[in-house]
mmCIF file of C-alpha atoms in Angstrom:
data_model
loop_
_atom_site.group_PDB
_atom_site.id
_atom_site.type_symbol
_atom_site.label_atom_id
_atom_site.label_comp_id
_atom_site.label_asym_id
_atom_site.label_seq_id
_atom_site.Cartn_x
_atom_site.Cartn_y
_atom_site.Cartn_z
ATOM 1 C CA MET A 578 9.294 -49.172 11.366
ATOM 2 C CA ASN A 579 12.107 -46.633 11.653
ATOM 3 C CA ALA A 580 15.457 -47.600 10.176
ATOM 4 C CA PHE A 581 17.216 -46.070 13.155
ATOM 5 C CA PRO A 582 16.673 -46.025 16.928
ATOM 6 C CA HIS A 583 15.029 -42.909 18.319
ATOM 7 C CA SER A 584 17.359 -39.915 18.559
ATOM 8 C CA PRO A 585 16.850 -37.078 21.037
ATOM 9 C CA PRO A 586 15.601 -33.860 19.355
ATOM 10 C CA GLN A 587 18.503 -31.876 20.808
ATOM 11 C CA GLU A 588 20.915 -33.798 18.585
ATOM 12 C CA THR A 589 19.609 -31.956 15.533
ATOM 13 C CA ALA A 590 21.242 -28.759 16.792
ATOM 14 C CA LEU A 591 24.656 -30.433 16.516
ATOM 15 C CA LEU A 592 24.406 -31.481 12.870
ATOM 16 C CA SER A 593 25.725 -28.322 11.278
ATOM 17 C CA ALA A 594 28.687 -28.303 13.684
ATOM 18 C CA LYS A 595 29.778 -31.833 12.686
ATOM 19 C CA PRO A 596 30.281 -32.076 8.914
ATOM 20 C CA VAL A 597 29.436 -35.443 7.397
ATOM 21 C CA GLN A 598 31.620 -36.802 4.621
ATOM 22 C CA THR A 599 29.252 -37.016 1.650
ATOM 23 C CA ARG A 600 30.035 -38.764 -1.608
ATOM 24 C CA PHE A 601 28.065 -39.089 -4.829
ATOM 25 C CA ILE A 602 28.809 -42.260 -6.795
ATOM 26 C CA LEU A 603 27.779 -42.692 -10.434
ATOM 27 C CA LEU A 604 27.743 -46.200 -11.922
ATOM 28 C CA ASP A 605 28.208 -46.942 -15.627
ATOM 29 C CA THR A 606 27.549 -43.370 -16.742
ATOM 30 C CA SER A 607 26.967 -43.098 -20.499
ATOM 31 C CA HIS A 608 26.839 -39.362 -21.163
ATOM 32 C CA ALA A 609 29.646 -36.958 -20.355
ATOM 33 C CA GLY A 610 27.206 -34.057 -20.092
ATOM 34 C CA ASN A 611 25.431 -35.780 -17.207
ATOM 35 C CA VAL A 612 28.703 -36.019 -15.303
ATOM 36 C CA GLY A 613 29.270 -32.284 -15.658
ATOM 37 C CA ALA A 614 25.674 -31.526 -14.685
ATOM 38 C CA ALA A 615 26.057 -33.819 -11.660
ATOM 39 C CA ALA A 616 29.116 -31.841 -10.531
ATOM 40 C CA ARG A 617 27.128 -28.624 -10.811
ATOM 41 C CA ALA A 618 24.184 -30.076 -8.875
ATOM 42 C CA MET A 619 26.549 -31.133 -6.107
ATOM 43 C CA LYS A 620 28.408 -27.842 -5.868
ATOM 44 C CA VAL A 621 25.330 -25.665 -5.418
ATOM 45 C CA MET A 622 24.525 -27.759 -2.342
ATOM 46 C CA GLY A 623 28.082 -27.585 -0.996
ATOM 47 C CA PHE A 624 29.283 -31.111 -1.908
ATOM 48 C CA ASP A 625 32.413 -31.941 -3.894
ATOM 49 C CA ASP A 626 33.210 -35.668 -3.561
ATOM 50 C CA LEU A 627 32.314 -37.337 -6.871
ATOM 51 C CA VAL A 628 33.353 -40.880 -7.848
ATOM 52 C CA LEU A 629 32.594 -42.577 -11.171
ATOM 53 C CA VAL A 630 32.484 -46.349 -11.493
ATOM 54 C CA ARG A 631 33.117 -47.811 -14.960
ATOM 55 C CA PRO A 632 32.032 -44.766 -16.997
ATOM 56 C CA ARG A 633 31.541 -45.360 -20.704
ATOM 57 C CA PHE A 634 34.378 -42.997 -21.607
ATOM 58 C CA ALA A 635 37.710 -43.144 -19.804
ATOM 59 C CA ASP A 636 38.285 -39.444 -20.530
ATOM 60 C CA VAL A 637 34.789 -38.413 -19.420
ATOM 61 C CA LEU A 638 36.069 -35.837 -16.904
ATOM 62 C CA SER A 639 37.907 -33.877 -19.595
ATOM 63 C CA ARG A 640 35.321 -34.088 -22.348
ATOM 64 C CA ASP A 641 33.905 -30.828 -23.669
ATOM 65 C CA GLU A 642 30.312 -31.801 -22.804
ATOM 66 C CA ALA A 643 31.220 -32.491 -19.191
ATOM 67 C CA ILE A 644 33.146 -29.255 -18.792
ATOM 68 C CA ALA A 645 30.362 -27.226 -20.427
ATOM 69 C CA MET A 646 27.615 -28.746 -18.283
ATOM 70 C CA ALA A 647 29.656 -28.298 -15.099
ATOM 71 C CA SER A 648 29.221 -24.526 -15.632
ATOM 72 C CA GLY A 649 31.282 -23.168 -12.747
ATOM 73 C CA ALA A 650 31.745 -26.505 -10.978
ATOM 74 C CA GLN A 651 34.869 -27.504 -12.903
ATOM 75 C CA ASP A 652 36.690 -27.753 -9.567
ATOM 76 C CA VAL A 653 34.359 -30.577 -8.501
ATOM 77 C CA LEU A 654 34.859 -32.213 -11.884
ATOM 78 C CA GLY A 655 38.624 -31.867 -11.579
ATOM 79 C CA ARG A 656 38.685 -33.643 -8.202
ATOM 80 C CA ALA A 657 36.422 -36.487 -9.307
ATOM 81 C CA ARG A 658 37.873 -40.013 -9.327
ATOM 82 C CA ILE A 659 37.289 -43.004 -11.601
ATOM 83 C CA VAL A 660 37.372 -46.554 -10.207
ATOM 84 C CA ASP A 661 36.578 -50.024 -11.517
ATOM 85 C CA GLU A 662 34.235 -51.355 -8.829
ATOM 86 C CA LEU A 663 31.595 -50.035 -6.437
ATOM 87 C CA ALA A 664 33.551 -51.519 -3.529
ATOM 88 C CA GLN A 665 36.409 -49.113 -4.304
ATOM 89 C CA ALA A 666 34.038 -46.145 -4.458
ATOM 90 C CA LEU A 667 32.688 -47.066 -1.014
ATOM 91 C CA ASP A 668 36.089 -46.810 0.648
ATOM 92 C CA GLY A 669 35.665 -44.707 3.811
ATOM 93 C CA ILE A 670 31.858 -44.787 3.566
ATOM 94 C CA THR A 671 29.886 -46.145 6.507
ATOM 95 C CA TRP A 672 26.358 -45.741 5.081
ATOM 96 C CA ALA A 673 25.442 -46.152 1.409
ATOM 97 C CA CYS A 674 22.091 -45.183 -0.102
ATOM 98 C CA ALA A 675 21.089 -46.705 -3.416
ATOM 99 C CA THR A 676 18.635 -44.878 -5.670
ATOM 100 C CA ALA A 677 15.853 -46.692 -7.515
ATOM 101 C CA MET A 678 12.402 -45.855 -8.836
ATOM 102 C CA THR A 679 10.824 -49.120 -7.661
ATOM 103 C CA PRO A 680 11.530 -51.235 -4.570
ATOM 104 C CA ARG A 681 13.340 -54.589 -4.976
ATOM 105 C CA ASP A 682 11.764 -57.810 -3.770
ATOM 106 C CA PHE A 683 14.916 -58.435 -1.776
ATOM 107 C CA GLY A 684 17.508 -56.053 -0.403
ATOM 108 C CA PRO A 685 17.585 -52.894 1.702
ATOM 109 C CA PRO A 686 14.302 -51.164 2.576
ATOM 110 C CA THR A 687 13.137 -48.363 0.299
ATOM 111 C CA HIS A 688 12.449 -44.915 1.752
ATOM 112 C CA VAL A 689 11.221 -41.490 0.654
ATOM 113 C CA PRO A 690 14.203 -39.091 0.940
ATOM 114 C CA ARG A 691 12.444 -36.270 2.804
ATOM 115 C CA ALA A 692 11.254 -38.573 5.584
ATOM 116 C CA TYR A 693 14.361 -40.735 5.790
ATOM 117 C CA LEU A 694 17.343 -38.402 5.438
ATOM 118 C CA PRO A 695 16.746 -36.365 8.628
ATOM 119 C CA GLU A 696 16.776 -39.653 10.559
ATOM 120 C CA LEU A 697 20.039 -40.611 8.887
ATOM 121 C CA ALA A 698 21.564 -37.217 9.620
ATOM 122 C CA MET A 699 20.721 -37.494 13.309
ATOM 123 C CA GLN A 700 22.885 -40.628 13.529
ATOM 124 C CA GLN A 701 25.883 -38.488 12.505
ATOM 125 C CA PRO A 702 27.410 -41.180 10.281
ATOM 126 C CA GLN A 703 31.101 -40.871 9.432
ATOM 127 C CA GLY A 704 30.579 -41.136 5.701
ATOM 128 C CA VAL A 705 27.447 -41.230 3.528
ATOM 129 C CA ALA A 706 27.308 -42.130 -0.148
ATOM 130 C CA PHE A 707 24.450 -41.713 -2.607
ATOM 131 C CA VAL A 708 24.764 -44.252 -5.405
ATOM 132 C CA PHE A 709 23.172 -43.704 -8.813
ATOM 133 C CA GLY A 710 22.859 -46.190 -11.653
ATOM 134 C CA GLY A 711 23.531 -45.636 -15.337
ATOM 135 C CA GLU A 712 21.156 -43.704 -17.568
ATOM 136 C CA ARG A 713 19.901 -46.745 -19.479
ATOM 137 C CA PHE A 714 19.440 -49.488 -16.904
ATOM 138 C CA GLY A 715 19.788 -47.911 -13.466
ATOM 139 C CA MET A 716 21.380 -49.920 -10.672
ATOM 140 C CA SER A 717 21.821 -53.663 -10.821
ATOM 141 C CA ASN A 718 20.340 -55.732 -8.003
ATOM 142 C CA GLU A 719 23.832 -56.719 -6.903
ATOM 143 C CA ASP A 720 24.867 -53.084 -6.462
ATOM 144 C CA VAL A 721 21.633 -52.256 -4.623
ATOM 145 C CA TYR A 722 22.309 -55.147 -2.225
ATOM 146 C CA ARG A 723 25.642 -53.573 -1.302
ATOM 147 C CA CYS A 724 23.828 -50.529 0.108
ATOM 148 C CA HIS A 725 22.250 -49.997 3.504
ATOM 149 C CA ALA A 726 19.097 -48.294 2.213
ATOM 150 C CA CYS A 727 17.327 -47.478 -1.021
ATOM 151 C CA LEU A 728 15.867 -44.058 -1.811
ATOM 152 C CA SER A 729 12.982 -43.446 -4.208
ATOM 153 C CA ILE A 730 11.937 -39.920 -5.206
ATOM 154 C CA PRO A 731 8.126 -39.635 -5.352
ATOM 155 C CA THR A 732 6.929 -38.498 -8.784
ATOM 156 C CA ALA A 733 3.668 -38.052 -10.660
ATOM 157 C CA ALA A 734 1.823 -41.284 -11.394
ATOM 158 C CA GLY A 735 2.521 -42.557 -14.867
ATOM 159 C CA TYR A 736 5.759 -40.660 -15.447
ATOM 160 C CA GLY A 737 8.655 -41.038 -13.047
ATOM 161 C CA SER A 738 11.593 -40.479 -15.373
ATOM 162 C CA LEU A 739 14.196 -38.145 -13.881
ATOM 163 C CA ASN A 740 17.377 -37.178 -15.645
ATOM 164 C CA LEU A 741 20.437 -38.359 -13.703
ATOM 165 C CA ALA A 742 21.521 -34.822 -12.783
ATOM 166 C CA GLN A 743 17.969 -33.933 -11.737
ATOM 167 C CA ALA A 744 17.865 -36.885 -9.364
ATOM 168 C CA ILE A 745 21.243 -35.894 -7.933
ATOM 169 C CA GLN A 746 20.022 -32.325 -7.424
ATOM 170 C CA VAL A 747 16.925 -33.484 -5.551
ATOM 171 C CA LEU A 748 18.863 -35.763 -3.217
ATOM 172 C CA ALA A 749 21.669 -33.237 -2.724
ATOM 173 C CA TYR A 750 19.086 -30.641 -1.698
ATOM 174 C CA GLU A 751 17.232 -32.992 0.644
ATOM 175 C CA TRP A 752 20.483 -34.144 2.264
ATOM 176 C CA ARG A 753 21.687 -30.563 2.696
ATOM 177 C CA GLN A 754 18.373 -29.666 4.339
ATOM 178 C CA ALA A 755 18.692 -32.679 6.639
ATOM 179 C CA LEU A 756 22.155 -31.448 7.638
ATOM 180 C CA GLY A 757 20.831 -28.010 8.549
ATOM 181 C CA GLY A 758 20.530 -26.275 5.181
ATOM 182 C CA PHE A 759 21.766 -22.860 4.146
ATOM 183 C CA ASP A 760 20.419 -19.491 5.240
ATOM 184 C CA GLY A 761 17.795 -18.247 2.817
ATOM 185 C CA VAL A 762 18.193 -14.863 1.167
ATOM 186 C CA GLY A 763 15.038 -12.845 0.537
ATOM 187 C CA VAL A 764 14.590 -10.749 -2.576
ATOM 188 C CA ASN A 765 14.810 -7.529 -0.571
ATOM 189 C CA ALA A 766 17.133 -8.836 2.125
ATOM 190 C CA SER A 767 19.538 -5.917 1.611
ATOM 191 C CA CYS A 768 16.810 -3.346 2.237
ATOM 192 C CA SER A 769 15.691 -2.233 5.666
ATOM 193 C CA PRO A 770 12.153 -3.403 6.489
ATOM 194 C CA GLU A 771 9.523 -0.693 6.086
ATOM 195 C CA ARG A 772 7.868 0.646 9.214
ATOM 196 C CA LEU A 773 4.171 -0.050 9.603
ATOM 197 C CA ALA A 774 1.830 2.882 10.059
ATOM 198 C CA ASP A 775 0.742 3.222 13.684
ATOM 199 C CA GLY A 776 -2.838 3.472 14.960
ATOM 200 C CA ALA A 777 -2.829 7.254 15.270
ATOM 201 C CA ALA A 778 -1.657 7.692 11.675
ATOM 202 C CA ILE A 779 -4.304 5.292 10.396
ATOM 203 C CA GLN A 780 -7.064 7.136 12.249
ATOM 204 C CA GLY A 781 -5.775 10.390 10.759
ATOM 205 C CA LEU A 782 -5.951 8.842 7.285
ATOM 206 C CA LEU A 783 -9.502 7.629 7.901
ATOM 207 C CA GLY A 784 -10.568 11.081 9.077
ATOM 208 C CA HIS A 785 -9.060 12.623 5.950
ATOM 209 C CA TRP A 786 -10.784 10.107 3.681
ATOM 210 C CA GLN A 787 -14.097 10.568 5.496
ATOM 211 C CA LYS A 788 -13.990 14.298 4.688
ATOM 212 C CA VAL A 789 -13.105 13.642 1.036
ATOM 213 C CA LEU A 790 -15.835 11.015 0.636
ATOM 214 C CA ILE A 791 -18.396 13.420 2.062
ATOM 215 C CA ASP A 792 -17.245 16.143 -0.341
ATOM 216 C CA LEU A 793 -17.546 13.684 -3.216
ATOM 217 C CA GLY A 794 -21.066 12.768 -2.192
ATOM 218 C CA PHE A 795 -20.084 9.145 -1.728
ATOM 219 C CA LEU A 796 -20.634 9.174 2.036
ATOM 220 C CA ASN A 797 -24.058 10.291 3.230
ATOM 221 C CA THR A 798 -23.654 11.739 6.733
ATOM 222 C CA ALA A 799 -27.386 11.226 7.366
ATOM 223 C CA ALA A 800 -27.056 7.483 6.738
ATOM 224 C CA PRO A 801 -23.369 6.604 6.967
ATOM 225 C CA LYS A 802 -24.153 2.969 7.760
ATOM 226 C CA LYS A 803 -20.858 1.131 8.392
ATOM 227 C CA LEU A 804 -18.727 2.540 5.596
ATOM 228 C CA MET A 805 -15.979 4.006 7.778
ATOM 229 C CA PRO A 806 -15.715 1.010 10.158
ATOM 230 C CA ARG A 807 -15.471 -1.250 7.105
ATOM 231 C CA LEU A 808 -12.718 0.912 5.639
ATOM 232 C CA ASN A 809 -10.987 0.759 9.030
ATOM 233 C CA GLN A 810 -11.116 -3.057 8.961
ATOM 234 C CA LEU A 811 -9.867 -3.098 5.373
ATOM 235 C CA ILE A 812 -6.871 -0.955 6.290
ATOM 236 C CA ASN A 813 -6.140 -3.082 9.356
ATOM 237 C CA ARG A 814 -5.997 -6.214 7.199
ATOM 238 C CA THR A 815 -3.576 -4.624 4.747
ATOM 239 C CA GLN A 816 -1.115 -3.555 7.479
ATOM 240 C CA LEU A 817 -0.228 -0.318 5.734
ATOM 241 C CA THR A 818 3.366 0.860 5.815
ATOM 242 C CA GLU A 819 4.111 4.505 6.530
ATOM 243 C CA GLN A 820 4.989 5.068 2.876
ATOM 244 C CA GLU A 821 1.724 3.522 1.686
ATOM 245 C CA LEU A 822 -0.204 5.685 4.131
ATOM 246 C CA HIS A 823 1.482 8.798 2.727
ATOM 247 C CA ILE A 824 0.414 7.733 -0.782
ATOM 248 C CA LEU A 825 -3.223 7.424 0.295
ATOM 249 C CA ARG A 826 -3.015 10.817 2.014
ATOM 250 C CA GLY A 827 -1.627 12.293 -1.191
ATOM 251 C CA ILE A 828 -4.514 10.872 -3.214
ATOM 252 C CA ALA A 829 -6.989 12.432 -0.774
ATOM 253 C CA ARG A 830 -5.259 15.831 -1.084
ATOM 254 C CA SER A 831 -5.396 15.617 -4.898
ATOM 255 C CA ILE A 832 -9.132 14.939 -4.757
ATOM 256 C CA GLU A 833 -9.586 17.958 -2.446
ATOM 257 C CA ARG A 834 -7.749 20.196 -4.928
ATOM 258 C CA LEU A 835 -9.970 18.997 -7.782
ATOM 259 C CA LEU A 836 -13.102 19.680 -5.759
ATOM 260 C CA ALA A 837 -11.976 23.144 -4.637
#
């Protein structure tokens, strides 16, 4: 059963225009490096609200390991806050998502992020928090019960151990996609697309190659069978660009010069 009432499809077009306050909350964090890596994982997905609850080290935000692992996300690290209780970290949050590998017998329902987060995004909540437990023991049942939903990242059977920062990166990505995502950039996005060779140019190429293949003795004009139609189909499947067609023409001319 869906966690939310049905939302009209047209609402999805409004998501990117209405930013959702998003917070990442880390409970009982043991390793300073994980805090820095978490800040980096958040920043690459456009999030910057990080709250730590009862971290092992009071100076975790200024520790060398945290700063090194933040790697360009020191601004997120610098704005992070430390509080004593989860209730304080949830201030201003209207929907909290716990993270756990296995469902609890009691508490909020457990969902797969990719299926659940788009539904959550369509509700346009005022503030969403993703809550992560400590590296050693995860989230306590009491903290899970304080959340509206529980998220579990599907993993390979027999080994479901994700590093804290890895789990944050996965959920940050899935939540960003649910909110509309970022525009992708292709490898050759800065280059103009190459023009495809038109039908007349392809037929000219085939005529040129037919002559060369006859000169080579590869094509028997007395029994041509279906060689040229097959070459035509091959070229059609490849969708030659104009530049590629010129290359094949050049090869044919080189063969002609060798045979002359």
